Amino acid sequence: MLRHLFQRCLDLAIVLFGISVIVFMMIRLIPGDAVAIMLGANTEVTPERVAAMRSELGLDRPLLEQYLSWLGRALHGDFGTSIWTGRPVLQEVTAQIWPTLQLTVLALVIGAGLAVPLGCLMAHWRGGRADLVLRIGAIAGLTIPSFWLGIVMLITVASLAPSFASLGYVPFSEDPLGNLQRLLLPAIALALPILANLSRLVRTAMLDALSQDYIRTARAKGLSETAVLYRHALRNALIPFVTSVGIMTGYLLGGAIVVEQVFSIPGLGRLILGAIAERNYPLVQATILIVTVGFVLVNALVDLAYALIDPRLRTA
Amino acid sequence: MSQSRRIAIAAAIIVTLQIVLALAAPLIAPYDPLAQDIVARLKGPSLAHWLGTDHLGRDILARILYGYRTALIACGIAVGIALIVGGGLGLLAAFYRGWCERIVMRMMDILFAFPVMLLAIGIIAMLGPRTESAAIAIAVVYVPIFARLIRGPALVLVESDFVAGIRSIGASDLRIMLRHILPNLASVILVQTSLLLSAAILVEASLSFLGLGTQPPTPSLGLMLAEGRNFVLLSPWNAIFAGLGILFLSLGFNLLGDALRDELDPRLRGRS
C-alpha cells in the first residue's frame, strides 16, 4: 500500500511538472514576437516599449532562469499582474472561476446521478426494444452539441415560460433561488452528453458484473434478486463508473466554458476569451495552469480515496 | 441480419451521404453561401430557401453544405495527424518497451491530463484563431488518446507467438511493425477513428462557436450557431439547422464507430 501510494505521488509530481513546462512554453512558442503582438493589440509598438515589456515579463533572461522564477512565483500564488488591468492575475481568475465551477458540479450531479438508475434499467431490459431505444438515445445524447441544446432550451423556455428564461449569473450567497434558476438550464444542457456516456458505461459494467461467477454464487445461495443486483452487481459495476467520472469532469469544465457563452454567464469562458482577444497571454497561461492543476489534483484525490475503498487495489 | 449489422449499414449510409453532400457542395448548393440578400433576411423555410436565410440573407442550406465541407476537412486532417503521430508513438512504445515506452507514455500522460477544451484553447491562443489552428489543436489533443489506444493491443501482439516467429526468420523491426502488427490493429484503428471523428466534429464546432476556429464569412456550423444565437428570438432557424447539422454529422460517425465495434469485436458479438 505504501509503495503504491509513493508511486502515485511520484506519477503525480511528474505530470504536474510536465504541465508546468507545457504551460510555461506556450508564451515562448508563439510564432513571431509575442511581446510585439501583445503590445500591438492595444498600443503603438515602439522598440522601447517592447524592450520595457520584455524585461518586465522577464523574457530577456535565459530560458531555465525564466522557468524557475516563473514556477517559484506561481507556487506562491503569484501569477503576475494582468497586463491591461494591472490587477493580480490570480485575483482575476478566482473572481470568475465560481460560476464555471458551480455549473460543472451541478451538471456532474445531474448527469452522474441519473446515469446509474438509467444504466441499470438498460442492463435490465437488455436486448429488448426499450434497451435499443435507450441505447440509440444515448448515442444521440452523446453527439448533441450541448451549446446547441442550450440555445434550443432557451428558445423553448422563453416562449413557454418567459419569466424562467433569465440569463447571466447571481452568486448563490446573494440570491440562492435566482442562482439555481439561472444555472439549471445550462447545467441540464451540459449534463446530457455525460448522462448518455455514463449510462452506457453503467449498462456495460452491469452486464459484465452480472455474468461473473460471484453473481451465480449469490443467486445459488438464495439471495433475492434485488440483493443480487444492488449489493453485488451494482457495487462492482460502479468501479469503472467512478474512474470515468474523473475524466468527465475535465470534459464538463471545457463544455462549461462553451455553454456559459450561450447563457451569458460571466465565468472562465468570458475571462479566457477576453484575454485571447486582448492578447493578454499571461492571463491565458495562468487560467490554463490553475484550472488544469486543480483538475489533476482533484482526480488524484479521487483516485486515492478509491484505492482506499477497493480492497483489490489496497493490497496491490 | 443482426441488429448491430443493420445499425452499421444505416450509419455507413448516413456518413457516406454526408461526405458526398460536403464534397458536392459547389455543385448542389442552391445559392452561393456568401451571397447576401438583405431584403430576404432572417426568413423561415420556404420554397426559395428550403432552410431559410440568416441575418445577412444568406441561404442556410448552402451554408450548411459548405459548413460540412469545412468541418470534415478540418476534422479529417486533425484526426489523421493525431492517428499517425499518436498511433506511431503508441506502436513504438509497445515495440521497444523499456525507456522508450516510459518516456513516450509519460509524455502522453501529461498531455492527457489537460482538460481537452482548455488545451485546445491554449494552443489556439498561441497560433491565432483560424481553421488551421483549430485543426492543429484537435490533433494535439487527440495524440495521447491514439497513443494509449494503440499501445494496449499492440503490446499483446508484440508478445505473441506469431511475432516471435516472424522475428526468428530475421524480419526487420520496421517490417514487423508495419506489415505484421499494424494490419492486426486495423479494426481498433477503424473503430476509434470513427468515434474520435465524431467527437472532433463537436470540438471543432465548439471552437468555432467561441470564435476561435473558422472565421467569418467562411461557412462553418459552429460559427452559424454563434451568429444564429444573436438573432434567436427573431428567427431561430439558423441556430436550429446549424445545430442539427452538427448533430447529424457527429451522430453518423458515432453510430458507425459503435456498430463497427460490435461487428469487429468477436467477444461482444451476441452479447448485446
Coordinates of C-alpha atoms in Angstrom, one line a residue:
Chain A
M1 CA 0.0 0.0 0.0
L2 CA 2.7 2.5 1.0
R3 CA 4.7 1.6 -2.2
H4 CA 1.6 2.1 -4.2
L5 CA 1.0 5.4 -2.5
F6 CA 4.6 6.5 -3.2
Q7 CA 4.3 5.5 -6.8
R8 CA 1.1 7.5 -7.2
C9 CA 2.7 10.6 -5.7
L10 CA 5.7 10.3 -8.0
D11 CA 3.5 10.0 -11.0
L12 CA 1.5 13.0 -9.9
A13 CA 4.7 15.1 -9.4
I14 CA 5.9 14.2 -12.9
V15 CA 2.6 15.1 -14.5
L16 CA 2.4 18.4 -12.6
F17 CA 6.0 19.2 -13.7
G18 CA 5.1 18.4 -17.3
I19 CA 2.0 20.5 -17.2
S20 CA 4.0 23.5 -15.8
V21 CA 6.6 23.1 -18.6
I22 CA 4.0 23.0 -21.3
V23 CA 2.1 26.0 -20.0
F24 CA 5.3 27.9 -19.5
M25 CA 6.4 27.2 -23.0
M26 CA 3.1 28.4 -24.5
I27 CA 4.0 32.0 -24.5
R28 CA 7.5 31.3 -25.8
L29 CA 6.3 29.2 -28.7
I30 CA 4.1 31.9 -30.2
P31 CA 5.2 32.4 -33.8
G32 CA 6.7 35.8 -34.2
D33 CA 7.5 38.2 -31.4
A34 CA 4.9 37.6 -28.6
V35 CA 5.7 40.9 -26.9
A36 CA 5.1 42.9 -30.1
I37 CA 1.9 41.0 -30.7
M38 CA 0.7 41.7 -27.2
L39 CA 1.5 45.4 -27.4
G40 CA 0.2 45.7 -31.0
A41 CA -3.2 44.6 -29.8
N42 CA -3.6 47.7 -27.7
T43 CA -1.0 50.4 -28.3
E44 CA 1.6 51.5 -30.8
V45 CA 4.6 49.3 -31.0
T46 CA 7.9 51.1 -30.3
P47 CA 11.3 49.4 -29.7
E48 CA 11.4 51.0 -26.2
R49 CA 8.0 49.7 -25.2
V50 CA 8.9 46.2 -26.5
A51 CA 12.1 46.2 -24.5
A52 CA 10.4 47.5 -21.4
M53 CA 7.7 44.9 -21.5
R54 CA 10.1 42.1 -22.3
S55 CA 12.2 42.9 -19.2
E56 CA 9.0 43.3 -17.2
L57 CA 7.9 39.8 -18.2
G58 CA 11.5 38.5 -17.8
L59 CA 11.6 37.3 -21.4
D60 CA 15.2 38.7 -21.8
R61 CA 16.7 36.2 -19.4
P62 CA 17.9 32.7 -20.1
L63 CA 15.1 30.1 -20.5
L64 CA 15.9 28.0 -17.5
E65 CA 16.1 31.0 -15.2
Q66 CA 12.8 32.3 -16.6
Y67 CA 11.1 28.9 -15.9
L68 CA 12.5 28.6 -12.3
S69 CA 11.5 32.1 -11.3
W70 CA 8.1 31.8 -13.0
L71 CA 7.5 28.5 -11.3
G72 CA 8.7 29.8 -7.9
R73 CA 6.3 32.7 -8.1
A74 CA 3.4 30.5 -9.3
L75 CA 3.9 28.2 -6.3
H76 CA 3.4 31.2 -4.1
G77 CA 0.2 32.1 -5.9
D78 CA 1.8 35.0 -7.8
F79 CA 1.0 34.7 -11.5
G80 CA 1.9 38.3 -12.2
T81 CA -0.4 41.2 -12.9
S82 CA -2.8 41.3 -15.8
I83 CA -1.1 43.4 -18.4
W84 CA -4.0 45.6 -19.1
T85 CA -6.0 45.9 -15.9
G86 CA -3.0 45.9 -13.6
R87 CA -4.8 43.6 -11.1
P88 CA -3.1 40.4 -9.9
V89 CA -3.9 37.6 -12.3
L90 CA -4.8 35.2 -9.5
Q91 CA -7.5 37.7 -8.4
E92 CA -9.0 37.9 -11.9
V93 CA -9.1 34.1 -12.2
T94 CA -10.6 33.4 -8.7
A95 CA -13.2 36.1 -9.3
Q96 CA -14.5 34.4 -12.4
I97 CA -14.0 30.7 -11.5
W98 CA -17.0 30.3 -9.3
P99 CA -19.8 30.3 -11.9
T100 CA -17.9 27.8 -14.0
L101 CA -17.2 25.5 -11.1
Q102 CA -20.8 25.7 -9.9
L103 CA -22.1 24.9 -13.3
T104 CA -19.6 22.0 -13.7
V105 CA -20.6 20.5 -10.3
L106 CA -24.3 20.9 -10.9
A107 CA -24.0 19.2 -14.3
L108 CA -21.9 16.4 -12.8
V109 CA -24.5 15.8 -10.1
I110 CA -27.4 15.7 -12.6
G111 CA -25.6 13.6 -15.2
A112 CA -23.9 11.1 -12.9
G113 CA -26.9 10.9 -10.6
L114 CA -29.3 9.9 -13.3
A115 CA -26.8 7.7 -15.2
V116 CA -26.8 5.0 -12.5
P117 CA -30.5 4.2 -12.5
L118 CA -30.7 4.6 -16.3
G119 CA -27.8 2.3 -16.9
C120 CA -29.3 -0.3 -14.6
L121 CA -32.6 -0.1 -16.4
M122 CA -30.8 -0.6 -19.7
A123 CA -29.0 -3.6 -18.4
H124 CA -32.2 -5.0 -17.0
W125 CA -34.1 -4.6 -20.4
R126 CA -31.0 -5.8 -22.4
G127 CA -31.9 -6.9 -25.9
G128 CA -35.4 -5.6 -25.7
R129 CA -37.0 -2.8 -27.6
A130 CA -36.7 -0.3 -24.7
D131 CA -32.9 -1.1 -24.4
L132 CA -32.5 -0.4 -28.1
V133 CA -34.4 2.9 -27.9
L134 CA -32.4 4.0 -24.9
R135 CA -29.1 3.0 -26.5
I136 CA -29.8 4.9 -29.6
G137 CA -31.0 7.8 -27.4
A138 CA -27.7 7.6 -25.5
I139 CA -25.6 7.8 -28.7
A140 CA -27.7 10.8 -29.8
G141 CA -27.2 12.3 -26.4
L142 CA -23.5 11.9 -26.8
T143 CA -23.4 13.8 -30.1
I144 CA -25.9 16.6 -29.3
P145 CA -23.8 19.7 -29.0
S146 CA -24.6 21.0 -25.5
F147 CA -24.3 24.6 -26.6
W148 CA -27.0 24.0 -29.3
L149 CA -29.2 22.2 -26.8
G150 CA -28.8 25.2 -24.5
I151 CA -30.0 27.5 -27.3
V152 CA -32.9 25.3 -28.1
M153 CA -34.0 25.0 -24.5
L154 CA -33.6 28.8 -24.2
I155 CA -36.0 29.3 -27.2
T156 CA -38.5 26.8 -25.8
V157 CA -38.5 28.2 -22.3
A158 CA -38.6 31.7 -23.5
S159 CA -41.8 31.0 -25.4
L160 CA -43.4 28.8 -22.8
A161 CA -42.4 30.5 -19.5
P162 CA -40.6 33.7 -20.3
S163 CA -40.0 34.6 -16.6
F164 CA -37.9 31.5 -16.2
A165 CA -35.5 32.2 -19.1
S166 CA -33.2 34.5 -17.3
L167 CA -29.6 34.9 -18.4
G168 CA -26.5 35.9 -16.5
Y169 CA -25.4 35.0 -13.1
V170 CA -26.0 35.9 -9.5
P171 CA -23.9 34.5 -6.7
F172 CA -25.6 31.8 -4.6
S173 CA -24.9 33.8 -1.4
E174 CA -26.9 36.8 -2.7
D175 CA -29.9 35.1 -4.2
P176 CA -29.9 31.3 -3.9
L177 CA -33.1 30.8 -5.9
G178 CA -32.1 33.1 -8.7
N179 CA -28.8 31.5 -8.8
L180 CA -30.2 28.0 -9.3
Q181 CA -32.9 29.3 -11.7
R182 CA -30.2 30.7 -13.9
L183 CA -27.9 27.7 -13.7
L184 CA -30.5 25.0 -14.1
L185 CA -30.9 25.2 -17.9
P186 CA -27.2 25.4 -18.7
A187 CA -26.5 22.5 -16.3
I188 CA -29.1 20.3 -17.9
A189 CA -27.7 21.1 -21.4
L190 CA -24.2 20.3 -20.1
A191 CA -25.2 17.2 -18.3
L192 CA -26.9 15.4 -21.2
P193 CA -23.8 14.2 -23.0
I194 CA -22.2 12.8 -19.8
L195 CA -25.5 11.3 -18.8
A196 CA -25.5 9.5 -22.2
N197 CA -21.9 8.4 -21.8
L198 CA -22.1 7.3 -18.2
S199 CA -25.4 5.4 -18.6
R200 CA -23.9 3.4 -21.4
L201 CA -20.9 2.7 -19.2
V202 CA -23.1 1.6 -16.3
R203 CA -25.1 -0.7 -18.7
T204 CA -21.9 -2.4 -20.0
A205 CA -20.4 -2.7 -16.5
M206 CA -23.7 -4.1 -15.1
L207 CA -23.8 -6.7 -17.9
D208 CA -20.2 -7.5 -17.2
A209 CA -20.8 -7.9 -13.5
L210 CA -23.9 -10.0 -13.9
S211 CA -22.0 -12.5 -16.0
Q212 CA -19.4 -13.1 -13.2
D213 CA -19.2 -16.2 -11.1
Y214 CA -19.9 -14.5 -7.8
I215 CA -23.3 -13.5 -9.1
R216 CA -24.1 -17.1 -9.8
T217 CA -22.9 -17.9 -6.3
A218 CA -25.1 -15.2 -4.8
R219 CA -28.1 -16.5 -6.7
A220 CA -27.3 -20.1 -5.8
K221 CA -27.2 -19.3 -2.1
G222 CA -30.7 -18.0 -2.5
L223 CA -30.3 -14.2 -2.2
S224 CA -33.2 -12.2 -3.5
E225 CA -32.8 -10.7 -7.0
T226 CA -32.8 -7.2 -5.5
A227 CA -29.9 -8.1 -3.2
V228 CA -28.0 -9.7 -6.1
L229 CA -28.5 -6.6 -8.3
Y230 CA -27.7 -3.9 -5.8
R231 CA -25.5 -5.4 -3.2
H232 CA -23.3 -7.5 -5.6
A233 CA -23.6 -6.4 -9.2
L234 CA -24.0 -2.7 -8.9
R235 CA -21.3 -2.2 -6.3
N236 CA -18.7 -3.8 -8.7
A237 CA -20.2 -2.1 -11.7
L238 CA -19.6 1.3 -10.1
I239 CA -15.8 0.9 -10.2
P240 CA -15.3 1.8 -13.8
F241 CA -18.1 4.4 -13.3
V242 CA -16.1 6.3 -10.6
T243 CA -13.0 6.3 -12.8
S244 CA -14.9 7.8 -15.7
V245 CA -16.5 10.5 -13.6
G246 CA -13.0 12.0 -13.1
I247 CA -12.4 12.1 -16.9
M248 CA -15.9 13.5 -17.4
T249 CA -15.1 16.4 -15.1
G250 CA -12.4 17.6 -17.5
Y251 CA -14.9 17.3 -20.3
L252 CA -17.5 19.2 -18.3
L253 CA -15.1 22.1 -17.5
G254 CA -14.4 22.5 -21.2
G255 CA -18.1 22.2 -22.0
A256 CA -19.0 24.7 -19.3
I257 CA -16.7 27.3 -21.0
V258 CA -18.8 27.0 -24.2
V259 CA -22.3 26.7 -22.6
E260 CA -21.5 29.8 -20.4
Q261 CA -21.4 31.8 -23.6
V262 CA -24.9 30.7 -24.6
F263 CA -26.3 31.8 -21.3
S264 CA -24.2 34.9 -20.9
I265 CA -22.7 33.6 -17.6
P266 CA -19.5 35.5 -16.7
G267 CA -17.2 32.7 -15.9
L268 CA -13.8 31.3 -17.1
G269 CA -15.0 31.3 -20.7
R270 CA -15.5 35.0 -20.8
L271 CA -12.2 35.6 -18.9
I272 CA -10.1 33.4 -21.3
L273 CA -11.8 34.6 -24.5
G274 CA -11.4 38.2 -23.4
A275 CA -7.7 37.5 -22.6
I276 CA -7.2 35.9 -26.1
A277 CA -8.9 38.8 -27.8
E278 CA -6.6 41.3 -26.0
R279 CA -3.5 39.1 -26.5
N280 CA -3.2 39.0 -22.7
Y281 CA -1.0 35.9 -22.8
P282 CA 0.0 35.8 -19.1
L283 CA -3.7 35.7 -18.1
V284 CA -4.4 32.8 -20.6
Q285 CA -1.4 31.0 -19.3
A286 CA -2.4 31.4 -15.6
T287 CA -6.0 30.4 -16.2
I288 CA -5.0 27.2 -18.0
L289 CA -2.4 26.4 -15.3
I290 CA -4.7 26.9 -12.4
V291 CA -7.6 25.0 -13.8
T292 CA -5.5 22.1 -15.1
V293 CA -3.6 21.7 -11.9
G294 CA -6.8 21.9 -9.8
F295 CA -8.4 19.3 -12.1
V296 CA -5.4 16.9 -11.8
L297 CA -5.2 17.3 -8.0
V298 CA -8.9 16.5 -7.6
N299 CA -8.6 13.5 -9.8
A300 CA -5.6 12.3 -7.8
L301 CA -7.6 12.6 -4.6
V302 CA -10.5 10.7 -6.1
D303 CA -8.0 8.0 -7.2
L304 CA -6.6 7.8 -3.8
A305 CA -9.9 7.6 -2.0
Y306 CA -10.8 4.9 -4.4
A307 CA -7.7 2.9 -3.7
L308 CA -8.6 3.0 -0.1
I309 CA -12.1 1.7 -0.7
D310 CA -11.3 -1.1 -3.2
P311 CA -9.7 -3.9 -1.3
R312 CA -8.1 -5.3 -4.5
L313 CA -6.2 -2.1 -5.0
R314 CA -5.3 -1.8 -1.3
T315 CA -3.2 -4.9 -1.4
A316 CA -1.8 -4.3 -4.8
Chain B
M1 CA -29.4 -9.8 -40.3
S2 CA -28.4 -8.9 -36.8
Q3 CA -29.5 -5.7 -35.2
S4 CA -25.9 -4.3 -34.9
R5 CA -25.3 -5.0 -38.6
R6 CA -28.4 -3.1 -39.6
I7 CA -27.3 -0.2 -37.5
A8 CA -23.8 -0.4 -39.1
I9 CA -25.3 -0.3 -42.6
A10 CA -27.6 2.6 -41.7
A11 CA -24.7 4.5 -40.1
A12 CA -22.4 3.9 -43.1
I13 CA -25.2 5.3 -45.4
I14 CA -25.6 8.4 -43.2
V15 CA -21.8 9.0 -43.2
T16 CA -21.3 8.4 -46.9
L17 CA -24.3 10.6 -47.7
Q18 CA -22.9 13.5 -45.7
I19 CA -19.4 13.2 -47.1
V20 CA -20.9 13.2 -50.7
L21 CA -23.0 16.3 -49.8
A22 CA -19.9 18.0 -48.5
L23 CA -17.8 17.1 -51.5
A24 CA -20.5 18.0 -54.0
A25 CA -21.4 21.3 -52.2
P26 CA -20.3 23.5 -55.0
L27 CA -22.4 21.6 -57.5
I28 CA -25.6 21.1 -55.5
A29 CA -25.7 24.2 -53.2
P30 CA -28.8 26.2 -54.3
Y31 CA -27.0 29.5 -53.7
D32 CA -23.6 31.0 -53.2
P33 CA -23.0 30.6 -49.4
L34 CA -21.6 34.1 -49.2
A35 CA -24.2 35.8 -51.3
Q36 CA -26.2 38.3 -49.2
D37 CA -29.8 39.3 -49.8
I38 CA -30.6 41.9 -47.2
V39 CA -34.3 42.1 -48.2
A40 CA -34.8 38.4 -47.6
R41 CA -33.0 38.2 -44.2
L42 CA -34.0 36.1 -41.2
K43 CA -36.6 34.2 -43.2
G44 CA -38.0 30.8 -42.2
P45 CA -38.0 27.8 -44.5
S46 CA -39.7 28.4 -47.9
L47 CA -39.6 27.0 -51.4
A48 CA -36.9 29.5 -52.4
H49 CA -34.8 28.9 -49.3
W50 CA -35.5 25.4 -48.0
L51 CA -34.0 26.1 -44.7
G52 CA -34.5 29.8 -44.6
T53 CA -31.9 32.6 -44.5
D54 CA -29.6 34.1 -41.9
H55 CA -29.2 37.7 -40.6
L56 CA -27.5 38.7 -43.8
G57 CA -30.0 37.0 -46.0
R58 CA -27.6 34.2 -46.9
D59 CA -29.1 30.8 -47.7
I60 CA -28.8 28.5 -44.7
L61 CA -28.9 25.2 -46.7
A62 CA -26.0 26.4 -48.8
R63 CA -24.0 27.4 -45.8
I64 CA -24.7 24.1 -44.0
L65 CA -23.4 22.2 -47.1
Y66 CA -20.3 24.3 -47.2
G67 CA -20.0 24.1 -43.4
Y68 CA -19.9 20.3 -43.7
R69 CA -17.0 20.7 -46.0
T70 CA -15.1 22.9 -43.6
A71 CA -15.8 20.6 -40.7
L72 CA -15.0 17.4 -42.5
I73 CA -11.7 18.7 -43.9
A74 CA -10.5 20.3 -40.6
C75 CA -11.5 17.2 -38.5
G76 CA -10.3 14.7 -41.1
I77 CA -6.9 16.3 -41.2
A78 CA -6.8 16.7 -37.4
V79 CA -7.7 13.1 -36.6
G80 CA -5.4 11.9 -39.4
I81 CA -2.4 13.7 -37.9
A82 CA -3.3 12.5 -34.4
L83 CA -3.6 8.9 -35.7
I84 CA -0.3 9.0 -37.4
V85 CA 1.6 10.7 -34.6
G86 CA -0.2 9.2 -31.6
G87 CA -0.6 5.8 -33.2
G88 CA 3.0 5.8 -34.2
L89 CA 4.2 6.7 -30.7
G90 CA 2.0 4.0 -29.2
L91 CA 3.3 1.4 -31.6
L92 CA 6.9 2.4 -30.9
A93 CA 6.3 2.3 -27.2
A94 CA 4.8 -1.1 -27.3
F95 CA 7.5 -2.5 -29.6
Y96 CA 10.6 -1.2 -27.9
R97 CA 9.3 -1.2 -24.3
G98 CA 11.9 0.0 -21.7
W99 CA 12.9 3.6 -21.7
C100 CA 11.3 4.4 -25.0
E101 CA 7.9 3.3 -23.6
R102 CA 8.3 5.0 -20.3
I103 CA 9.3 8.4 -21.8
V104 CA 6.6 8.3 -24.5
M105 CA 3.8 7.2 -22.2
R106 CA 4.8 9.8 -19.6
M107 CA 4.6 12.5 -22.2
M108 CA 1.2 11.2 -23.2
D109 CA 0.0 11.1 -19.6
I110 CA 1.0 14.8 -19.3
L111 CA -0.9 15.8 -22.4
F112 CA -3.8 13.7 -21.4
A113 CA -4.0 15.5 -18.0
F114 CA -5.2 18.7 -19.6
P115 CA -9.0 19.2 -20.0
V116 CA -9.5 18.9 -23.8
M117 CA -11.1 22.3 -24.5
L118 CA -8.6 24.1 -22.3
L119 CA -5.6 22.7 -24.0
A120 CA -7.2 23.4 -27.4
I121 CA -8.0 27.0 -26.4
G122 CA -4.4 27.4 -25.2
I123 CA -3.0 26.2 -28.5
I124 CA -5.3 28.5 -30.4
A125 CA -4.3 31.4 -28.2
M126 CA -0.7 30.8 -29.4
L127 CA -1.4 30.2 -33.1
G128 CA -4.2 32.7 -33.5
P129 CA -7.9 31.9 -34.2
R130 CA -8.1 30.2 -37.6
T131 CA -9.5 26.9 -39.0
E132 CA -5.9 25.6 -39.3
S133 CA -5.2 26.4 -35.6
A134 CA -8.4 24.6 -34.6
A135 CA -7.3 21.5 -36.6
I136 CA -3.8 21.6 -35.0
A137 CA -5.3 22.0 -31.6
I138 CA -7.6 19.0 -32.1
A139 CA -4.7 16.9 -33.4
V140 CA -2.5 17.7 -30.4
V141 CA -5.4 16.9 -28.0
Y142 CA -6.0 13.5 -29.7
V143 CA -2.4 12.4 -29.9
P144 CA -2.3 10.9 -26.4
I145 CA -5.7 9.2 -26.9
F146 CA -4.5 7.4 -30.0
A147 CA -1.1 6.5 -28.4
R148 CA -2.9 4.9 -25.4
L149 CA -5.4 3.1 -27.6
I150 CA -2.8 1.6 -29.9
R151 CA -0.3 0.7 -27.2
G152 CA -2.5 -1.8 -25.4
P153 CA -3.5 -4.1 -28.2
A154 CA 0.0 -3.6 -29.8
L155 CA 1.6 -4.9 -26.6
V156 CA -0.4 -8.1 -26.9
L157 CA 0.7 -8.6 -30.5
V158 CA 4.3 -7.8 -29.8
E159 CA 4.4 -10.6 -27.1
S160 CA 2.5 -13.1 -29.3
D161 CA 4.0 -16.2 -30.8
F162 CA 3.4 -15.2 -34.4
V163 CA 5.6 -12.1 -34.0
A164 CA 8.3 -14.1 -32.3
G165 CA 8.1 -16.5 -35.3
I166 CA 8.5 -13.6 -37.8
R167 CA 11.3 -12.2 -35.7
S168 CA 13.1 -15.6 -35.8
I169 CA 13.2 -15.6 -39.6
G170 CA 15.0 -12.3 -39.5
A171 CA 12.4 -9.7 -40.4
S172 CA 13.4 -6.1 -39.6
D173 CA 11.7 -4.2 -36.8
L174 CA 10.1 -1.7 -39.2
R175 CA 8.7 -4.6 -41.3
I176 CA 7.3 -6.4 -38.3
M177 CA 5.6 -3.2 -37.1
L178 CA 4.2 -2.1 -40.5
R179 CA 3.5 -5.4 -42.2
H180 CA 2.5 -7.6 -39.3
I181 CA 1.4 -5.7 -36.3
L182 CA -0.3 -2.7 -37.9
P183 CA -2.8 -4.8 -40.1
N184 CA -3.9 -6.6 -37.0
L185 CA -4.7 -3.3 -35.4
A186 CA -6.9 -2.2 -38.3
S187 CA -10.2 -2.9 -36.5
V188 CA -9.2 -1.0 -33.4
I189 CA -8.0 1.9 -35.5
L190 CA -11.1 2.0 -37.7
V191 CA -13.5 2.0 -34.7
Q192 CA -11.6 4.6 -32.8
T193 CA -11.0 6.9 -35.8
S194 CA -14.7 6.9 -36.4
L195 CA -15.6 7.6 -32.7
L196 CA -12.9 10.3 -32.4
L197 CA -14.1 12.0 -35.7
S198 CA -17.5 12.2 -34.1
A199 CA -16.0 13.9 -31.0
A200 CA -13.7 16.1 -33.1
I201 CA -16.7 17.5 -35.0
L202 CA -18.2 18.6 -31.7
V203 CA -14.9 20.2 -30.6
E204 CA -14.4 22.0 -33.9
A205 CA -17.9 23.3 -33.7
S206 CA -17.4 24.4 -30.1
L207 CA -14.2 26.3 -31.0
S208 CA -15.8 28.0 -34.0
F209 CA -18.8 28.8 -31.8
L210 CA -16.4 30.6 -29.4
G211 CA -14.9 32.5 -32.3
L212 CA -11.6 30.6 -32.0
G213 CA -11.9 28.4 -35.1
T214 CA -13.1 29.2 -38.6
Q215 CA -13.5 33.0 -39.1
P216 CA -16.4 34.8 -40.8
P217 CA -17.5 34.9 -43.6
T218 CA -16.4 31.3 -44.3
P219 CA -19.3 29.0 -43.6
S220 CA -18.8 26.9 -40.5
L221 CA -21.5 25.1 -38.5
G222 CA -20.2 26.4 -35.1
L223 CA -20.0 29.9 -36.4
M224 CA -23.5 29.7 -37.8
L225 CA -24.8 28.7 -34.4
A226 CA -23.0 31.6 -32.8
E227 CA -24.4 34.1 -35.4
G228 CA -27.8 32.5 -35.1
R229 CA -27.8 32.8 -31.3
N230 CA -27.7 36.6 -31.6
F231 CA -30.9 36.6 -33.6
V232 CA -32.5 33.5 -32.0
L233 CA -35.7 35.3 -30.7
L234 CA -36.3 37.0 -34.1
S235 CA -35.6 33.9 -36.2
P236 CA -34.3 30.7 -34.7
W237 CA -33.8 28.8 -38.0
N238 CA -30.1 29.5 -38.4
A239 CA -29.3 28.3 -35.0
I240 CA -31.6 25.3 -35.1
F241 CA -30.5 24.0 -38.5
A242 CA -26.8 24.6 -37.9
G243 CA -27.1 22.6 -34.6
L244 CA -28.9 19.8 -36.4
G245 CA -26.2 19.7 -39.0
I246 CA -23.5 19.3 -36.3
L247 CA -25.7 16.7 -34.5
F248 CA -26.2 14.5 -37.6
L249 CA -22.6 14.8 -38.7
S250 CA -21.3 13.7 -35.3
L251 CA -24.1 11.2 -34.8
G252 CA -23.3 9.4 -38.1
F253 CA -19.6 8.8 -37.2
N254 CA -20.5 7.8 -33.6
L255 CA -23.1 5.2 -34.8
L256 CA -20.7 3.9 -37.3
G257 CA -17.9 3.5 -34.8
D258 CA -20.2 1.9 -32.3
A259 CA -21.7 -0.5 -34.8
L260 CA -18.2 -1.4 -36.2
R261 CA -17.0 -2.2 -32.7
D262 CA -19.9 -4.6 -32.2
E263 CA -19.3 -6.2 -35.6
L264 CA -15.5 -6.4 -35.4
D265 CA -15.1 -7.4 -31.8
P266 CA -15.9 -11.1 -31.6
R267 CA -16.1 -11.0 -27.8
L268 CA -19.0 -8.6 -28.0
R269 CA -20.9 -10.4 -30.7
G270 CA -24.2 -11.9 -29.4
R271 CA -23.7 -10.1 -26.1
S272 CA -25.6 -7.0 -26.8

